[in-house]
Amino acid sequence: LEKILMMKKSPNLLSSGINAEYGGVKFSEEEITAFFNKYDTDKNGEIDFNEFVALSMALRTNAMSAEEDAMAKLFASIDVDGNRSLSHSEIREGIANFTGKDTNDEEITKLIKQLDIDGDGEISYEEFSQNILTKIALAIKQG
């Protein structure tokens, strides 16, 4: 099994695969080789199963960081007063800006009830980041 999962070092093969995957973004041979060498930790010219798992976990971590960064930026763009809590009016305006779709007070109240874990009537960053993507997607789809 491990032999099947090994990738031989080939900058041309890696380059064509990565460039095809990323829609024409061109990576130099040096960039591809540096990327490969970073994850070929035993320097045997192959990425074996364990190195592949480490590579996959690193890529997932980077993607999670990018997602968390995007979530924080979205929250900050909605949190007009900067108090790290979203009020009824901030949510309403944020949804309108984000979707281009106006929502009524009843819809916002319903959304707040779904997201407001601590019951304070507003959405904290923690509540937002834990639930917002699913709940807004559902609210938009149903609305």
PDB file of C-alpha atoms in Angstrom:
ATOM      1  CA  LEU A   1       0.000   0.000   0.000  1.00  0.00           C
ATOM      2  CA  GLU A   2       2.753   2.432   0.920  1.00  0.00           C
ATOM      3  CA  LYS A   3       4.457   1.870  -2.463  1.00  0.00           C
ATOM      4  CA  ILE A   4       1.199   2.737  -4.263  1.00  0.00           C
ATOM      5  CA  LEU A   5       0.916   5.993  -2.339  1.00  0.00           C
ATOM      6  CA  MET A   6       4.464   7.173  -3.080  1.00  0.00           C
ATOM      7  CA  MET A   7       5.010  10.038  -5.500  1.00  0.00           C
ATOM      8  CA  LYS A   8       8.283  10.171  -7.388  1.00  0.00           C
ATOM      9  CA  LYS A   9      10.009  13.521  -7.528  1.00  0.00           C
ATOM     10  CA  SER A  10       9.382  15.066 -10.911  1.00  0.00           C
ATOM     11  CA  PRO A  11       9.155  18.857 -11.087  1.00  0.00           C
ATOM     12  CA  ASN A  12       7.631  18.669 -14.569  1.00  0.00           C
ATOM     13  CA  LEU A  13       4.898  16.247 -13.466  1.00  0.00           C
ATOM     14  CA  LEU A  14       4.209  18.202 -10.282  1.00  0.00           C
ATOM     15  CA  SER A  15       4.246  21.479 -12.196  1.00  0.00           C
ATOM     16  CA  SER A  16       1.783  20.332 -14.849  1.00  0.00           C
ATOM     17  CA  GLY A  17      -0.551  18.864 -12.231  1.00  0.00           C
ATOM     18  CA  ILE A  18      -0.491  21.901  -9.956  1.00  0.00           C
ATOM     19  CA  ASN A  19      -0.759  24.369 -12.838  1.00  0.00           C
ATOM     20  CA  ALA A  20      -3.756  22.469 -14.252  1.00  0.00           C
ATOM     21  CA  GLU A  21      -5.436  22.377 -10.829  1.00  0.00           C
ATOM     22  CA  TYR A  22      -5.030  26.101 -10.241  1.00  0.00           C
ATOM     23  CA  GLY A  23      -6.449  27.285 -13.546  1.00  0.00           C
ATOM     24  CA  GLY A  24      -3.397  28.507 -15.360  1.00  0.00           C
ATOM     25  CA  VAL A  25      -1.521  29.969 -12.399  1.00  0.00           C
ATOM     26  CA  LYS A  26       2.078  29.217 -13.286  1.00  0.00           C
ATOM     27  CA  PHE A  27       4.573  28.034 -10.706  1.00  0.00           C
ATOM     28  CA  SER A  28       8.273  28.006 -11.475  1.00  0.00           C
ATOM     29  CA  GLU A  29      10.323  24.826 -11.346  1.00  0.00           C
ATOM     30  CA  GLU A  30      12.097  26.294  -8.311  1.00  0.00           C
ATOM     31  CA  GLU A  31       8.773  26.854  -6.491  1.00  0.00           C
ATOM     32  CA  ILE A  32       7.619  23.305  -7.240  1.00  0.00           C
ATOM     33  CA  THR A  33      10.954  21.814  -6.168  1.00  0.00           C
ATOM     34  CA  ALA A  34      10.988  23.861  -2.932  1.00  0.00           C
ATOM     35  CA  PHE A  35       7.427  22.746  -2.140  1.00  0.00           C
ATOM     36  CA  PHE A  36       8.298  19.099  -2.798  1.00  0.00           C
ATOM     37  CA  ASN A  37      11.509  19.290  -0.758  1.00  0.00           C
ATOM     38  CA  LYS A  38       9.653  20.830   2.176  1.00  0.00           C
ATOM     39  CA  TYR A  39       7.483  17.706   2.534  1.00  0.00           C
ATOM     40  CA  ASP A  40      10.054  15.084   1.446  1.00  0.00           C
ATOM     41  CA  THR A  41      11.364  15.084   5.000  1.00  0.00           C
ATOM     42  CA  ASP A  42      13.565  12.000   4.664  1.00  0.00           C
ATOM     43  CA  LYS A  43      15.061  13.450   1.431  1.00  0.00           C
ATOM     44  CA  ASN A  44      14.735  10.175  -0.485  1.00  0.00           C
ATOM     45  CA  GLY A  45      13.194  11.811  -3.592  1.00  0.00           C
ATOM     46  CA  GLU A  46       9.724  10.455  -2.834  1.00  0.00           C
ATOM     47  CA  ILE A  47       6.750  11.576  -0.785  1.00  0.00           C
ATOM     48  CA  ASP A  48       5.691   8.457   1.077  1.00  0.00           C
ATOM     49  CA  PHE A  49       2.402   7.886   2.877  1.00  0.00           C
ATOM     50  CA  ASN A  50       3.468   9.482   6.174  1.00  0.00           C
ATOM     51  CA  GLU A  51       4.857  12.545   4.375  1.00  0.00           C
ATOM     52  CA  PHE A  52       1.667  12.762   2.334  1.00  0.00           C
ATOM     53  CA  VAL A  53      -0.429  12.716   5.535  1.00  0.00           C
ATOM     54  CA  ALA A  54       1.748  15.502   7.000  1.00  0.00           C
ATOM     55  CA  LEU A  55       1.374  17.476   3.763  1.00  0.00           C
ATOM     56  CA  SER A  56      -2.410  17.034   3.815  1.00  0.00           C
ATOM     57  CA  MET A  57      -2.647  18.127   7.443  1.00  0.00           C
ATOM     58  CA  ALA A  58      -0.500  21.218   6.769  1.00  0.00           C
ATOM     59  CA  LEU A  59      -2.657  22.191   3.802  1.00  0.00           C
ATOM     60  CA  ARG A  60      -5.816  21.700   5.870  1.00  0.00           C
ATOM     61  CA  THR A  61      -4.397  23.863   8.668  1.00  0.00           C
ATOM     62  CA  ASN A  62      -3.546  26.616   6.179  1.00  0.00           C
ATOM     63  CA  ALA A  63      -7.058  26.410   4.711  1.00  0.00           C
ATOM     64  CA  MET A  64      -8.583  26.591   8.202  1.00  0.00           C
ATOM     65  CA  SER A  65      -6.476  29.647   8.988  1.00  0.00           C
ATOM     66  CA  ALA A  66      -7.643  31.330   5.786  1.00  0.00           C
ATOM     67  CA  GLU A  67     -11.248  30.444   6.645  1.00  0.00           C
ATOM     68  CA  GLU A  68     -10.869  31.809  10.173  1.00  0.00           C
ATOM     69  CA  ASP A  69      -9.299  34.992   8.789  1.00  0.00           C
ATOM     70  CA  ALA A  70     -12.168  35.429   6.330  1.00  0.00           C
ATOM     71  CA  MET A  71     -14.671  34.822   9.159  1.00  0.00           C
ATOM     72  CA  ALA A  72     -12.998  37.466  11.345  1.00  0.00           C
ATOM     73  CA  LYS A  73     -12.989  39.985   8.474  1.00  0.00           C
ATOM     74  CA  LEU A  74     -16.655  39.314   7.704  1.00  0.00           C
ATOM     75  CA  PHE A  75     -17.574  39.750  11.390  1.00  0.00           C
ATOM     76  CA  ALA A  76     -15.585  42.996  11.614  1.00  0.00           C
ATOM     77  CA  SER A  77     -17.304  44.349   8.503  1.00  0.00           C
ATOM     78  CA  ILE A  78     -20.721  43.741  10.099  1.00  0.00           C
ATOM     79  CA  ASP A  79     -19.753  44.887  13.626  1.00  0.00           C
ATOM     80  CA  VAL A  80     -20.127  48.610  12.881  1.00  0.00           C
ATOM     81  CA  ASP A  81     -19.620  49.811  16.476  1.00  0.00           C
ATOM     82  CA  GLY A  82     -16.669  47.446  17.048  1.00  0.00           C
ATOM     83  CA  ASN A  83     -17.958  45.981  20.326  1.00  0.00           C
ATOM     84  CA  ARG A  84     -17.444  42.323  19.189  1.00  0.00           C
ATOM     85  CA  SER A  85     -21.179  41.721  19.333  1.00  0.00           C
ATOM     86  CA  LEU A  86     -23.704  42.012  16.518  1.00  0.00           C
ATOM     87  CA  SER A  87     -26.943  43.827  17.236  1.00  0.00           C
ATOM     88  CA  HIS A  88     -30.243  43.356  15.421  1.00  0.00           C
ATOM     89  CA  SER A  89     -29.580  46.358  13.172  1.00  0.00           C
ATOM     90  CA  GLU A  90     -25.983  45.337  12.405  1.00  0.00           C
ATOM     91  CA  ILE A  91     -27.120  41.873  11.368  1.00  0.00           C
ATOM     92  CA  ARG A  92     -29.891  43.249   9.195  1.00  0.00           C
ATOM     93  CA  GLU A  93     -27.539  45.679   7.463  1.00  0.00           C
ATOM     94  CA  GLY A  94     -24.813  43.028   7.179  1.00  0.00           C
ATOM     95  CA  ILE A  95     -27.135  40.549   5.481  1.00  0.00           C
ATOM     96  CA  ALA A  96     -28.363  43.247   3.095  1.00  0.00           C
ATOM     97  CA  ASN A  97     -24.771  44.199   2.217  1.00  0.00           C
ATOM     98  CA  PHE A  98     -23.641  40.586   1.908  1.00  0.00           C
ATOM     99  CA  THR A  99     -26.569  39.242  -0.116  1.00  0.00           C
ATOM    100  CA  GLY A 100     -28.100  42.335  -1.675  1.00  0.00           C
ATOM    101  CA  LYS A 101     -31.378  41.129  -0.185  1.00  0.00           C
ATOM    102  CA  ASP A 102     -33.390  43.086   2.384  1.00  0.00           C
ATOM    103  CA  THR A 103     -34.708  41.182   5.394  1.00  0.00           C
ATOM    104  CA  ASN A 104     -37.523  42.088   7.721  1.00  0.00           C
ATOM    105  CA  ASP A 105     -37.356  42.386  11.516  1.00  0.00           C
ATOM    106  CA  GLU A 106     -39.080  39.035  12.023  1.00  0.00           C
ATOM    107  CA  GLU A 107     -36.450  37.228   9.940  1.00  0.00           C
ATOM    108  CA  ILE A 108     -33.617  38.878  11.861  1.00  0.00           C
ATOM    109  CA  THR A 109     -35.221  38.074  15.214  1.00  0.00           C
ATOM    110  CA  LYS A 110     -35.586  34.442  14.132  1.00  0.00           C
ATOM    111  CA  LEU A 111     -31.955  34.305  13.028  1.00  0.00           C
ATOM    112  CA  ILE A 112     -30.764  35.826  16.306  1.00  0.00           C
ATOM    113  CA  LYS A 113     -32.758  33.251  18.281  1.00  0.00           C
ATOM    114  CA  GLN A 114     -31.077  30.477  16.275  1.00  0.00           C
ATOM    115  CA  LEU A 115     -27.565  31.840  16.782  1.00  0.00           C
ATOM    116  CA  ASP A 116     -27.746  33.440  20.244  1.00  0.00           C
ATOM    117  CA  ILE A 117     -26.382  30.701  22.489  1.00  0.00           C
ATOM    118  CA  ASP A 118     -26.113  32.798  25.666  1.00  0.00           C
ATOM    119  CA  GLY A 119     -29.517  34.493  25.222  1.00  0.00           C
ATOM    120  CA  ASP A 120     -28.285  38.098  25.444  1.00  0.00           C
ATOM    121  CA  GLY A 121     -30.118  39.163  22.277  1.00  0.00           C
ATOM    122  CA  GLU A 122     -26.930  39.779  20.298  1.00  0.00           C
ATOM    123  CA  ILE A 123     -24.454  37.582  18.464  1.00  0.00           C
ATOM    124  CA  SER A 124     -20.923  37.427  19.865  1.00  0.00           C
ATOM    125  CA  TYR A 125     -17.950  36.590  17.664  1.00  0.00           C
ATOM    126  CA  GLU A 126     -17.861  33.083  19.138  1.00  0.00           C
ATOM    127  CA  GLU A 127     -21.541  32.503  18.355  1.00  0.00           C
ATOM    128  CA  PHE A 128     -21.047  33.975  14.885  1.00  0.00           C
ATOM    129  CA  SER A 129     -18.002  31.922  14.003  1.00  0.00           C
ATOM    130  CA  GLN A 130     -19.528  28.683  15.257  1.00  0.00           C
ATOM    131  CA  ASN A 131     -22.816  28.978  13.402  1.00  0.00           C
ATOM    132  CA  ILE A 132     -23.061  31.782  10.904  1.00  0.00           C
ATOM    133  CA  LEU A 133     -22.289  30.049   7.621  1.00  0.00           C
ATOM    134  CA  THR A 134     -24.910  27.367   8.033  1.00  0.00           C
ATOM    135  CA  LYS A 135     -27.579  29.610   9.492  1.00  0.00           C
ATOM    136  CA  ILE A 136     -27.209  32.433   6.967  1.00  0.00           C
ATOM    137  CA  ALA A 137     -27.165  29.967   4.089  1.00  0.00           C
ATOM    138  CA  LEU A 138     -30.380  28.416   5.426  1.00  0.00           C
ATOM    139  CA  ALA A 139     -31.976  31.818   6.022  1.00  0.00           C
ATOM    140  CA  ILE A 140     -31.159  32.970   2.502  1.00  0.00           C
ATOM    141  CA  LYS A 141     -32.354  29.729   0.929  1.00  0.00           C
ATOM    142  CA  GLN A 142     -35.617  29.760   2.887  1.00  0.00           C
ATOM    143  CA  GLY A 143     -36.176  33.495   2.510  1.00  0.00           C
TER     144      GLY A 143
END
